[in-house]
mmCIF file of C-alpha atoms in Angstrom:
data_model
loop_
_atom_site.group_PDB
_atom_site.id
_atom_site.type_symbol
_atom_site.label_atom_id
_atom_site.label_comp_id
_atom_site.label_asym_id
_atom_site.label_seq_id
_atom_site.Cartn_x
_atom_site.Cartn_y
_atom_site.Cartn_z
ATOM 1 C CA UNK A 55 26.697 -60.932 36.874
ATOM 2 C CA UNK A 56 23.907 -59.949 34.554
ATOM 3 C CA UNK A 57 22.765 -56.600 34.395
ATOM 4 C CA UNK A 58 19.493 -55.019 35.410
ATOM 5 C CA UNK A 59 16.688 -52.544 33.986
ATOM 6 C CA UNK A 60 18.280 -49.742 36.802
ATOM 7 C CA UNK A 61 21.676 -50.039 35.889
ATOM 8 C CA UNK A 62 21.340 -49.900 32.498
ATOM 9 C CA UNK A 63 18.590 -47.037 32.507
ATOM 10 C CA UNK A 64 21.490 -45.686 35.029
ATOM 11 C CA UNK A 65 24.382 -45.866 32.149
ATOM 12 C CA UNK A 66 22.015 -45.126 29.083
ATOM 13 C CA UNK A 67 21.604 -41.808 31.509
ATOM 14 C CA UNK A 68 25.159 -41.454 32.080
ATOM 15 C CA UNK A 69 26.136 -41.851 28.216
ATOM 16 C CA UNK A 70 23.519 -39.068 28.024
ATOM 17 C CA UNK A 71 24.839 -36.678 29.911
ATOM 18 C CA UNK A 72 28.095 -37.208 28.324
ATOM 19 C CA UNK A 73 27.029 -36.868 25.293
ATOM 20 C CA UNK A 74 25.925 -33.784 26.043
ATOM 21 C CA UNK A 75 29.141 -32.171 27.964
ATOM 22 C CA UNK A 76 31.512 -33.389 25.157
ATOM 23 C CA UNK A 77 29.670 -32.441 22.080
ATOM 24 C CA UNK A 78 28.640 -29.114 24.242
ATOM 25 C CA UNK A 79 32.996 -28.647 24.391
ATOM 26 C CA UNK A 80 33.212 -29.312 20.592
ATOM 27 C CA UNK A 81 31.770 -25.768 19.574
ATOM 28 C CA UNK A 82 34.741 -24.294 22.112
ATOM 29 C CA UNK A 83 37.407 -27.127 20.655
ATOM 30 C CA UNK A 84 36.493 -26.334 16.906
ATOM 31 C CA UNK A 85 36.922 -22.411 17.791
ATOM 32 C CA UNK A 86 40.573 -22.946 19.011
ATOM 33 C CA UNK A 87 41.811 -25.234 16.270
ATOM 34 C CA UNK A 88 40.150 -22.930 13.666
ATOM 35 C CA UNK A 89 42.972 -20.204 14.525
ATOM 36 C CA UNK A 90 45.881 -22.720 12.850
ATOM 37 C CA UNK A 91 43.900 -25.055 10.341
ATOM 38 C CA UNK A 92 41.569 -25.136 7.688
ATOM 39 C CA UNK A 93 37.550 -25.609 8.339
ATOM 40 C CA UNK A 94 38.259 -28.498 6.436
ATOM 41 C CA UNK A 95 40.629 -29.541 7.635
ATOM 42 C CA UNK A 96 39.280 -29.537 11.579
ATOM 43 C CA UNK A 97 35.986 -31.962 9.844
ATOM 44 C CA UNK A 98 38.578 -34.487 8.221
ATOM 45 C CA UNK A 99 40.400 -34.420 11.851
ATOM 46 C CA UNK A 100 36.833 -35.043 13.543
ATOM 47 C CA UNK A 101 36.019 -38.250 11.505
ATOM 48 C CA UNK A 102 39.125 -39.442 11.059
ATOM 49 C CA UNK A 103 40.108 -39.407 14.450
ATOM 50 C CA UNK A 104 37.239 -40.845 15.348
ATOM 51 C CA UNK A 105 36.528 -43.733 12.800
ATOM 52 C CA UNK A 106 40.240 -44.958 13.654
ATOM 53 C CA UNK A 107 39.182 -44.542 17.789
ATOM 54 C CA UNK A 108 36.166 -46.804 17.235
ATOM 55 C CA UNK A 109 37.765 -49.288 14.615
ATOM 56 C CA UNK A 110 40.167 -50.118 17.315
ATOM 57 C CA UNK A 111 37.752 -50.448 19.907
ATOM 58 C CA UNK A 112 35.594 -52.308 17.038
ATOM 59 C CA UNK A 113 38.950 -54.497 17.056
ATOM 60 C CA UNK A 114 39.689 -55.363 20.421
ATOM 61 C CA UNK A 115 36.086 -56.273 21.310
ATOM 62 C CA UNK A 116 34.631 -57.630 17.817
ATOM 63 C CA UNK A 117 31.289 -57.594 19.413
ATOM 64 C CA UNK A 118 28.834 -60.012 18.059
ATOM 65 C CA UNK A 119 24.899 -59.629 18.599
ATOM 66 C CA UNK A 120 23.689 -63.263 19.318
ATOM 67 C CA UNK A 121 26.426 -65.060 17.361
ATOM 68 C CA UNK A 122 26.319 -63.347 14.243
ATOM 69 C CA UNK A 123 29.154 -61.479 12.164
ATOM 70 C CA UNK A 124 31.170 -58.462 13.602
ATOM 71 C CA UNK A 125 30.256 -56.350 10.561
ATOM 72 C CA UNK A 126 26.983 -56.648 9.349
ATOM 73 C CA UNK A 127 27.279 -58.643 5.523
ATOM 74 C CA UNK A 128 23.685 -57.097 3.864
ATOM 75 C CA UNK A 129 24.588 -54.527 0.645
ATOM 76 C CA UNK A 130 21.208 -52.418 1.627
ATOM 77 C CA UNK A 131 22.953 -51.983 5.692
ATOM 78 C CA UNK A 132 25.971 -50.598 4.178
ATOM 79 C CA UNK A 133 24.338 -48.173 1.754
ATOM 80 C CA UNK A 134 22.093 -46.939 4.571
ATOM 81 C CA UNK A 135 25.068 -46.596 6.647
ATOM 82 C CA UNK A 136 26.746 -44.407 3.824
ATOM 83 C CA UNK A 137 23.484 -42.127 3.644
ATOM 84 C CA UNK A 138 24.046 -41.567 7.561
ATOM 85 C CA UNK A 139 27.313 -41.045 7.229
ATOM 86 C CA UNK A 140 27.201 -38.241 5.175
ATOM 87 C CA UNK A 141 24.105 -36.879 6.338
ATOM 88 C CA UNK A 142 25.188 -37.196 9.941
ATOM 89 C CA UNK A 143 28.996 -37.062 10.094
ATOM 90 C CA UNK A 144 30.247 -35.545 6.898
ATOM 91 C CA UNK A 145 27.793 -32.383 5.419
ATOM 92 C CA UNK A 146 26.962 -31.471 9.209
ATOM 93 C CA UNK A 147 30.395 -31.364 10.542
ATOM 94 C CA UNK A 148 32.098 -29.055 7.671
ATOM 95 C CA UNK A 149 28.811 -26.993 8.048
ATOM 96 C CA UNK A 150 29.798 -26.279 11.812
ATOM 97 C CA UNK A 151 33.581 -25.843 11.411
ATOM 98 C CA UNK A 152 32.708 -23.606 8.148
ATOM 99 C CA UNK A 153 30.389 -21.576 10.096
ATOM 100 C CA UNK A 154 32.348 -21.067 12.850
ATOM 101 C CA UNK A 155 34.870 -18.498 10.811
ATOM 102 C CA UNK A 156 32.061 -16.700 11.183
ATOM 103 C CA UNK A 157 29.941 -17.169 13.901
ATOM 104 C CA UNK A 158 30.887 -17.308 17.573
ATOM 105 C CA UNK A 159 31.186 -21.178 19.596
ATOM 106 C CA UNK A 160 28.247 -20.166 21.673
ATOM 107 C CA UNK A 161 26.058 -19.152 18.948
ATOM 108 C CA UNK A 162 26.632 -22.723 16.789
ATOM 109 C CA UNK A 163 25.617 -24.191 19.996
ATOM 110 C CA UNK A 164 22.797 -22.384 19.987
ATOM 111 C CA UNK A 165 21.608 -23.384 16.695
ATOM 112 C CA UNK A 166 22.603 -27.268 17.495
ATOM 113 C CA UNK A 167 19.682 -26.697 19.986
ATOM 114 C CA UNK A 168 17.686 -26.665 17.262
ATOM 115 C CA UNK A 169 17.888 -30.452 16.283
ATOM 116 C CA UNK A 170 14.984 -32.072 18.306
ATOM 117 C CA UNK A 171 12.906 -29.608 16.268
ATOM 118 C CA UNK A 172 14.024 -30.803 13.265
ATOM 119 C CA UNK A 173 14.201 -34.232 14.270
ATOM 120 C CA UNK A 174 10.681 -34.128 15.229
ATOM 121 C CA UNK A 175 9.340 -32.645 11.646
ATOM 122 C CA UNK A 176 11.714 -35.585 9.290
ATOM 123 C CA UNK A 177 10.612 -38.245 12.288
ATOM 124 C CA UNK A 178 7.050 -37.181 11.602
ATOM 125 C CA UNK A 179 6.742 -35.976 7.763
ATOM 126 C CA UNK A 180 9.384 -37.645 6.435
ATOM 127 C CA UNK A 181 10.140 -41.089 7.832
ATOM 128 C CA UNK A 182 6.806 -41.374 9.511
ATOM 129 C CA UNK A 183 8.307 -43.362 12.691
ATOM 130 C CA UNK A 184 6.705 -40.932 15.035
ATOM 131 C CA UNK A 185 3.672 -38.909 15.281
ATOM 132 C CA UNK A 186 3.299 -35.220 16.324
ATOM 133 C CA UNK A 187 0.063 -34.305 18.349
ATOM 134 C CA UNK A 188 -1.102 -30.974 18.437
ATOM 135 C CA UNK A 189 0.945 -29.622 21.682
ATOM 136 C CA UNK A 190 4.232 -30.853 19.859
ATOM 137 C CA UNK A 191 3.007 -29.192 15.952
ATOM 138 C CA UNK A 192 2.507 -25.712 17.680
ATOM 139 C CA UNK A 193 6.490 -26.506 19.940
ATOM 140 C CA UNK A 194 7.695 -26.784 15.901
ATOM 141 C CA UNK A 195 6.285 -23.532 15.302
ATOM 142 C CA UNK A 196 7.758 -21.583 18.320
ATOM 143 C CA UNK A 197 10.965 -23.386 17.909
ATOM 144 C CA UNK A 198 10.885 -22.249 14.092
ATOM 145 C CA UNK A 199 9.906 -18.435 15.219
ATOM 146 C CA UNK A 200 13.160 -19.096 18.364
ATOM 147 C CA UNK A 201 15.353 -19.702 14.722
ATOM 148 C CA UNK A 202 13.982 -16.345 13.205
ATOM 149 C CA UNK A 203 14.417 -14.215 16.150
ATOM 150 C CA UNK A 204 18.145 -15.788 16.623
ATOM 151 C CA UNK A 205 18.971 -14.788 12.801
ATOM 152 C CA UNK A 206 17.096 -11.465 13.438
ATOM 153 C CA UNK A 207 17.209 -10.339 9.935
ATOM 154 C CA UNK A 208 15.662 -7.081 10.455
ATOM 155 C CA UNK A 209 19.873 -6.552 10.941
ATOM 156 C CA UNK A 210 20.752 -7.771 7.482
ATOM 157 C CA UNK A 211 21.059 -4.855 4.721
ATOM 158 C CA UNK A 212 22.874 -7.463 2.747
ATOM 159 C CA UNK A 213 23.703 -11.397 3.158
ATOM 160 C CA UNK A 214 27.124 -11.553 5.549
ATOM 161 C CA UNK A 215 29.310 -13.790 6.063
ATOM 162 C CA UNK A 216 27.568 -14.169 9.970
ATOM 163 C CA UNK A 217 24.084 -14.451 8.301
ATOM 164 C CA UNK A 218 26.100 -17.082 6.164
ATOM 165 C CA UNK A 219 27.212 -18.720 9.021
ATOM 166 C CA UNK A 220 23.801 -18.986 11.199
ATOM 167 C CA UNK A 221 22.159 -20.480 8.146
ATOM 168 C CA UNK A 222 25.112 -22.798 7.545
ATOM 169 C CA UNK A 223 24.907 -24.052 11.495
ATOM 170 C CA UNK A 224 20.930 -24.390 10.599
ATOM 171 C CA UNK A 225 21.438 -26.216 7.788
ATOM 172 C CA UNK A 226 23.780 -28.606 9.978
ATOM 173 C CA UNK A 227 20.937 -28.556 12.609
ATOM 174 C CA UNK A 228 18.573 -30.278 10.137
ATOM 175 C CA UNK A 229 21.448 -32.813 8.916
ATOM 176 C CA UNK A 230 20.870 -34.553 12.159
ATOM 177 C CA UNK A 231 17.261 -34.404 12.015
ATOM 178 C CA UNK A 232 17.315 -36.355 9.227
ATOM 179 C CA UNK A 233 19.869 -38.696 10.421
ATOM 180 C CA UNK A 234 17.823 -39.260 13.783
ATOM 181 C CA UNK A 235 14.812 -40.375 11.672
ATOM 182 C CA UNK A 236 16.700 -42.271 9.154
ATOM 183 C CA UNK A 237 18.696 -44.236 11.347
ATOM 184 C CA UNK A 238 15.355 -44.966 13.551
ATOM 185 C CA UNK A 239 13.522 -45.990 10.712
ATOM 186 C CA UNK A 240 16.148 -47.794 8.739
ATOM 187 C CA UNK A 241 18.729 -48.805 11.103
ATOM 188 C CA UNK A 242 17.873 -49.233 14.708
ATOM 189 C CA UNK A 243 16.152 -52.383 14.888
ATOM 190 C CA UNK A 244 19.047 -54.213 13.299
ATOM 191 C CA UNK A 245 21.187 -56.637 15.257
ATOM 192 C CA UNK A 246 24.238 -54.544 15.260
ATOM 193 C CA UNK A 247 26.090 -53.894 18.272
ATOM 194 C CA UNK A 248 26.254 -50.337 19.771
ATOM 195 C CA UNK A 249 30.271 -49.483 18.834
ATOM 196 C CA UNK A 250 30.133 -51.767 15.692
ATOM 197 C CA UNK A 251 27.231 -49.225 14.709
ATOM 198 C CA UNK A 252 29.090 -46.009 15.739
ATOM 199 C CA UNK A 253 32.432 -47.406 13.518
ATOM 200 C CA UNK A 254 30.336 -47.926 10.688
ATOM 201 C CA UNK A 255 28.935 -44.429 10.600
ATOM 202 C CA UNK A 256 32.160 -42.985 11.573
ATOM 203 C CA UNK A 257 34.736 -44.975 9.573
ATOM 204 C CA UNK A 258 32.652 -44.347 6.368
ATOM 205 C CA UNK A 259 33.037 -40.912 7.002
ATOM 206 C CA UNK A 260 36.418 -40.997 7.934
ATOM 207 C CA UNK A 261 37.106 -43.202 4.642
ATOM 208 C CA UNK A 262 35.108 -40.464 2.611
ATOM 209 C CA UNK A 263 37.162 -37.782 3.905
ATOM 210 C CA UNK A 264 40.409 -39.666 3.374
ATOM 211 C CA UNK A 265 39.017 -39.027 -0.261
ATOM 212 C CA UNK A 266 38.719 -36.182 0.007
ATOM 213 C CA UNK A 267 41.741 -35.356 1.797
ATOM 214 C CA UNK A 268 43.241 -33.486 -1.630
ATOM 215 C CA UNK A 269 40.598 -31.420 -1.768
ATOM 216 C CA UNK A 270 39.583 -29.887 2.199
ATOM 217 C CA UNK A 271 42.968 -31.359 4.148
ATOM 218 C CA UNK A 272 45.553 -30.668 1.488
ATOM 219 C CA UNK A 273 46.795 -26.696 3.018
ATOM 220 C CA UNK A 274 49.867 -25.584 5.330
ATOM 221 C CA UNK A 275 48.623 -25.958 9.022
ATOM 222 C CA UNK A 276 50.116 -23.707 12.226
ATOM 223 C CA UNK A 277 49.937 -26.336 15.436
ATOM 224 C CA UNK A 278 50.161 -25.617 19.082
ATOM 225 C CA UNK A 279 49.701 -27.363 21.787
ATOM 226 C CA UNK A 280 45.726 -26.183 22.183
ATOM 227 C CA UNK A 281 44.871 -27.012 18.616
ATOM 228 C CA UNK A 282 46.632 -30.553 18.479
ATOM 229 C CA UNK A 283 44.813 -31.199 21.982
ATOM 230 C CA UNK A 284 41.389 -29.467 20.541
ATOM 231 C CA UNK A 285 41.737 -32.045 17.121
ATOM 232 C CA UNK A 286 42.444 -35.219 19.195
ATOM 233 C CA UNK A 287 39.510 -34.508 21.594
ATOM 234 C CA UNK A 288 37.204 -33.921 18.567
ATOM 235 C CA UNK A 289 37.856 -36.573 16.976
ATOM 236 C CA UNK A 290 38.721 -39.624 19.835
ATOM 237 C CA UNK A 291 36.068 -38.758 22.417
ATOM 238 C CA UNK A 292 33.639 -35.846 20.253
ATOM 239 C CA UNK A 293 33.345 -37.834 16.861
ATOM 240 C CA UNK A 294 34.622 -41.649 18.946
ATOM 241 C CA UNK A 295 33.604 -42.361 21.918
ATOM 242 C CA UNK A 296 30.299 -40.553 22.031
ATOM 243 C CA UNK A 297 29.456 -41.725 19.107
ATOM 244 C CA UNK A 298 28.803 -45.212 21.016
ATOM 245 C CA UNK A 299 27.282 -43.417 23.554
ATOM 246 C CA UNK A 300 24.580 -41.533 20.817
ATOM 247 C CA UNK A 301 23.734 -45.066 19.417
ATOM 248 C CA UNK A 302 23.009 -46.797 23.135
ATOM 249 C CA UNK A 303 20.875 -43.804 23.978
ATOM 250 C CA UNK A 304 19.011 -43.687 20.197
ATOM 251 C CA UNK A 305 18.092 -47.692 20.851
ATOM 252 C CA UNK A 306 16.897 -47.132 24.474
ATOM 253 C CA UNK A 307 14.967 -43.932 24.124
ATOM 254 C CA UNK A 308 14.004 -43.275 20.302
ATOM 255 C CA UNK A 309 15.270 -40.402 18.501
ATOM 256 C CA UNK A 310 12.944 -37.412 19.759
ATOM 257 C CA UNK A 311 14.106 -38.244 23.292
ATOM 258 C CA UNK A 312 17.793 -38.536 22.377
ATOM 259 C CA UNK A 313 18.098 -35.476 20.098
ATOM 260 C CA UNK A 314 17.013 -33.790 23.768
ATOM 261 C CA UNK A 315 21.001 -33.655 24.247
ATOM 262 C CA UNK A 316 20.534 -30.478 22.581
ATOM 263 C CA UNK A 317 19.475 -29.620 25.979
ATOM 264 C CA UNK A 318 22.178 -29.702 27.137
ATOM 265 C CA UNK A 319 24.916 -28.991 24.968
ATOM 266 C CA UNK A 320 23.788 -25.257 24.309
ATOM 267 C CA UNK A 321 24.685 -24.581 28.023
ATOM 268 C CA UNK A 322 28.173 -26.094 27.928
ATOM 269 C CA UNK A 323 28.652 -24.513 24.902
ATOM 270 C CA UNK A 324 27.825 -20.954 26.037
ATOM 271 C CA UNK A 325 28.593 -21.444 29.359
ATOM 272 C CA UNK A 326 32.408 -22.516 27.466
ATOM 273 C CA UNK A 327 32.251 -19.523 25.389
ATOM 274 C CA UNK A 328 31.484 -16.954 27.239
ATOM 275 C CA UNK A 329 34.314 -18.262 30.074
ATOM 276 C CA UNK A 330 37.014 -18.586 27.637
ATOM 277 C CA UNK A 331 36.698 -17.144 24.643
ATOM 278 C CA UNK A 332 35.379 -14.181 26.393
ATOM 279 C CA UNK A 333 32.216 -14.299 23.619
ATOM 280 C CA UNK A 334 29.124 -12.012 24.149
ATOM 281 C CA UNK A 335 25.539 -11.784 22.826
ATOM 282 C CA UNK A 336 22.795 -9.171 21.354
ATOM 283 C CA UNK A 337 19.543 -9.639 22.995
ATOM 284 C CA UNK A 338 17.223 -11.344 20.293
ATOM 285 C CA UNK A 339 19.716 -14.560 20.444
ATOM 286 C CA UNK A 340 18.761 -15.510 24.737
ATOM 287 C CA UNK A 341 15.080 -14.563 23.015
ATOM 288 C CA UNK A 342 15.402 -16.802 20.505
ATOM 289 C CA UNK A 343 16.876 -19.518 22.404
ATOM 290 C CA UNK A 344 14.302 -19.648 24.865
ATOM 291 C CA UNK A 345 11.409 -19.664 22.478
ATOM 292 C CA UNK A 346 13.283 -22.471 20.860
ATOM 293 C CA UNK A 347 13.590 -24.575 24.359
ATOM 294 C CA UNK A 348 10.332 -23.571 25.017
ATOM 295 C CA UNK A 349 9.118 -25.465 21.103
ATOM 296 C CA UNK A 350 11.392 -28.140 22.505
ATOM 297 C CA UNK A 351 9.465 -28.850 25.809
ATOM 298 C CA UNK A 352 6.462 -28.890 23.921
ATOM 299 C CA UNK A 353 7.406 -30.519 21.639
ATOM 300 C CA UNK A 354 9.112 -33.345 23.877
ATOM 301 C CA UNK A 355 5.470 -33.311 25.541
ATOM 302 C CA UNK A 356 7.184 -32.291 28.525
ATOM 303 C CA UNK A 357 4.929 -29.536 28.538
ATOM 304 C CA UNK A 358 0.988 -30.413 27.579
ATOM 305 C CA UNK A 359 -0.727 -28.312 25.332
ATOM 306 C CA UNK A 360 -4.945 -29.908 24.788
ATOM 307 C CA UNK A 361 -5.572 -33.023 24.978
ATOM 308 C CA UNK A 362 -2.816 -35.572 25.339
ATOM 309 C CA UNK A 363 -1.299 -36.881 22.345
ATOM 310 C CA UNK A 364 -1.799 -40.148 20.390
ATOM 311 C CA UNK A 365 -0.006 -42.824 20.948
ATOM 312 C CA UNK A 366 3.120 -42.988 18.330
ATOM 313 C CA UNK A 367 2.899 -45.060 15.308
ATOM 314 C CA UNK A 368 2.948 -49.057 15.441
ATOM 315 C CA UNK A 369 6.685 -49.704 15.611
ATOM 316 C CA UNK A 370 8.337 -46.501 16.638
ATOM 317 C CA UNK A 371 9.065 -48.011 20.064
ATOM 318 C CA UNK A 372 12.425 -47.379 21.507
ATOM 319 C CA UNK A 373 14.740 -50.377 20.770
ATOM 320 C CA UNK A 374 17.203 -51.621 23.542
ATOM 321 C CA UNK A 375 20.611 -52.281 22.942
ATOM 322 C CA UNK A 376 21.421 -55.357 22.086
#
């Protein structure tokens, strides 16, 4: 039985939301498995984990869009696929685990909240797939004065290693802006199916970490029963399964609207880190989250600031999933 508009606006919804609970987990998973492995060590798990999850799903379905090959045969798809893969996967995931030593799970959640701004600025300035109307240019400049207030650096005599971190989970922050815009612009409209996408982005990761392996996996590791189970949910559902989910969503709603799972994962990821881990917070970082939802809202125009906005630039539509 074919399916309709409603049920799949229902499951792109679904995939949404658990996007959002499982990547909101990851700042609480990372945290645990920090205490008997390397930062390093917790990224190579993540992606490859994950690009082995989604190559076997990849092999049990080989999904084809409209009779063509399983994996796509262009040069220029794979290259762009290796920019996202280390712009999306690789660089922002050892940023996180890296900063983490340093930072508590709630506040890298936090700062992952950050993403729809930056997605909005490299969709806009960089890639030029969307365009920002007045409203959503003055939501990037709250959200960018939420960031200051968070760092608060009125309490930095010198640069520390937390300073270190915050800047580290910002940097990761604007690693997926620029994936969100490069994959719209350069990768969304192709006829690739949804977990043949995901492998791709994941399994080049995974392969560049397996390079890498000598360098970040290579050290003496302390397992327990949390930190194996914190690894394997990182990498099969954080960095496998929702990684199908991320690329459904990113065709049916456009990038803006799907970086919006930064909605949501900042309150599973406090919500996680306060409960568990017991974590607690100085004042300006609530302040500077809620200036940086409120830049969000506008800039999502679900808040309207003048007139309304301009329609986005020809060919920014969302895409559907083929």
């Amino acid at each position: 039985m074919a399916s309709t508009p409603s049920s799949n606006t229902t499951l792109v919804g679904l995939q949404f939301v658990g996007m959002g609970l499982i990547w909101g987990a990851s700042f609480l998973f990372m945290k645990i498995a920090l205490d008997g492995v390397t930062f390093g060590q917790v990224a190579w798990s993540r992606l490859v984990l994950g690009g082995l999850t989604l190559g076997l799903i990849v092999l049990a379905r080989r999904p084809r869009v409209n009779g063509g090959p399983v994996l796509p045969r262009e040069p220029i798809v794979w290259v762009h696929f290796l920019v996202i893969a280390i712009t999306g996967c690789l660089v922002p995931h050892l940023l996180f685990a890296w900063a983490e030593q340093y930072v508590s799970s709630s506040l890298a959640s936090i700062y992952n909240a950050v993403t729809p701004i930056m997605t909005a600025l490299m969709a806009t300035l960089a890639f030029r797939v969307e365009r920002l109307a007045r409203g959503q240019a003055v939501g990037v400049v709250i959200g960018i004065l939420g960031v200051v207030v968070i760092i608060a650096p009125w309490r930095y005599a010198a640069l520390t290693g937390d300073l270190w971190g915050q800047l580290a989970c910002l940097g990761a922050a604007v690693c997926y802006g620029f994936t969100f815009g490069y994959t719209r612009k350069f990768l969304s409209g192709r006829p690739i199916a949804g977990s043949t996408f995901a492998f791709m982005n994941i399994g080049l990761a995974g392969a560049l970490m397996l390079l890498l392996t000598p360098v970040l996996a290579w050290q003496p590791v302390q397992l327990s029963w949390s930190i194996v189970l914190s690894l394997l949910t990182l990498g099969a559902l954080g960095t496998g399964l929702a990684y199908i989910w991320n690329i459904n969503v990113l065709r049916a709603w456009g990038p803006t609207n799907t970086s919006m799972v930064t909605y949501v994962t900042p309150v599973v990821g406090v919500t996680l880190g306060v409960l568990v881990l017991a974590e607690t917070f100085s004042w300006h970082e609530p302040t500077g989250a809620v200036l940086v939802l409120f830049g969000i809202l506008l800039t999502q125009k679900r808040l309207r600031f003048g007139p309304r906005s301009r329609r986005p630039l020809r060919g920014s539509a969302p895409v559907t999933t083929p």
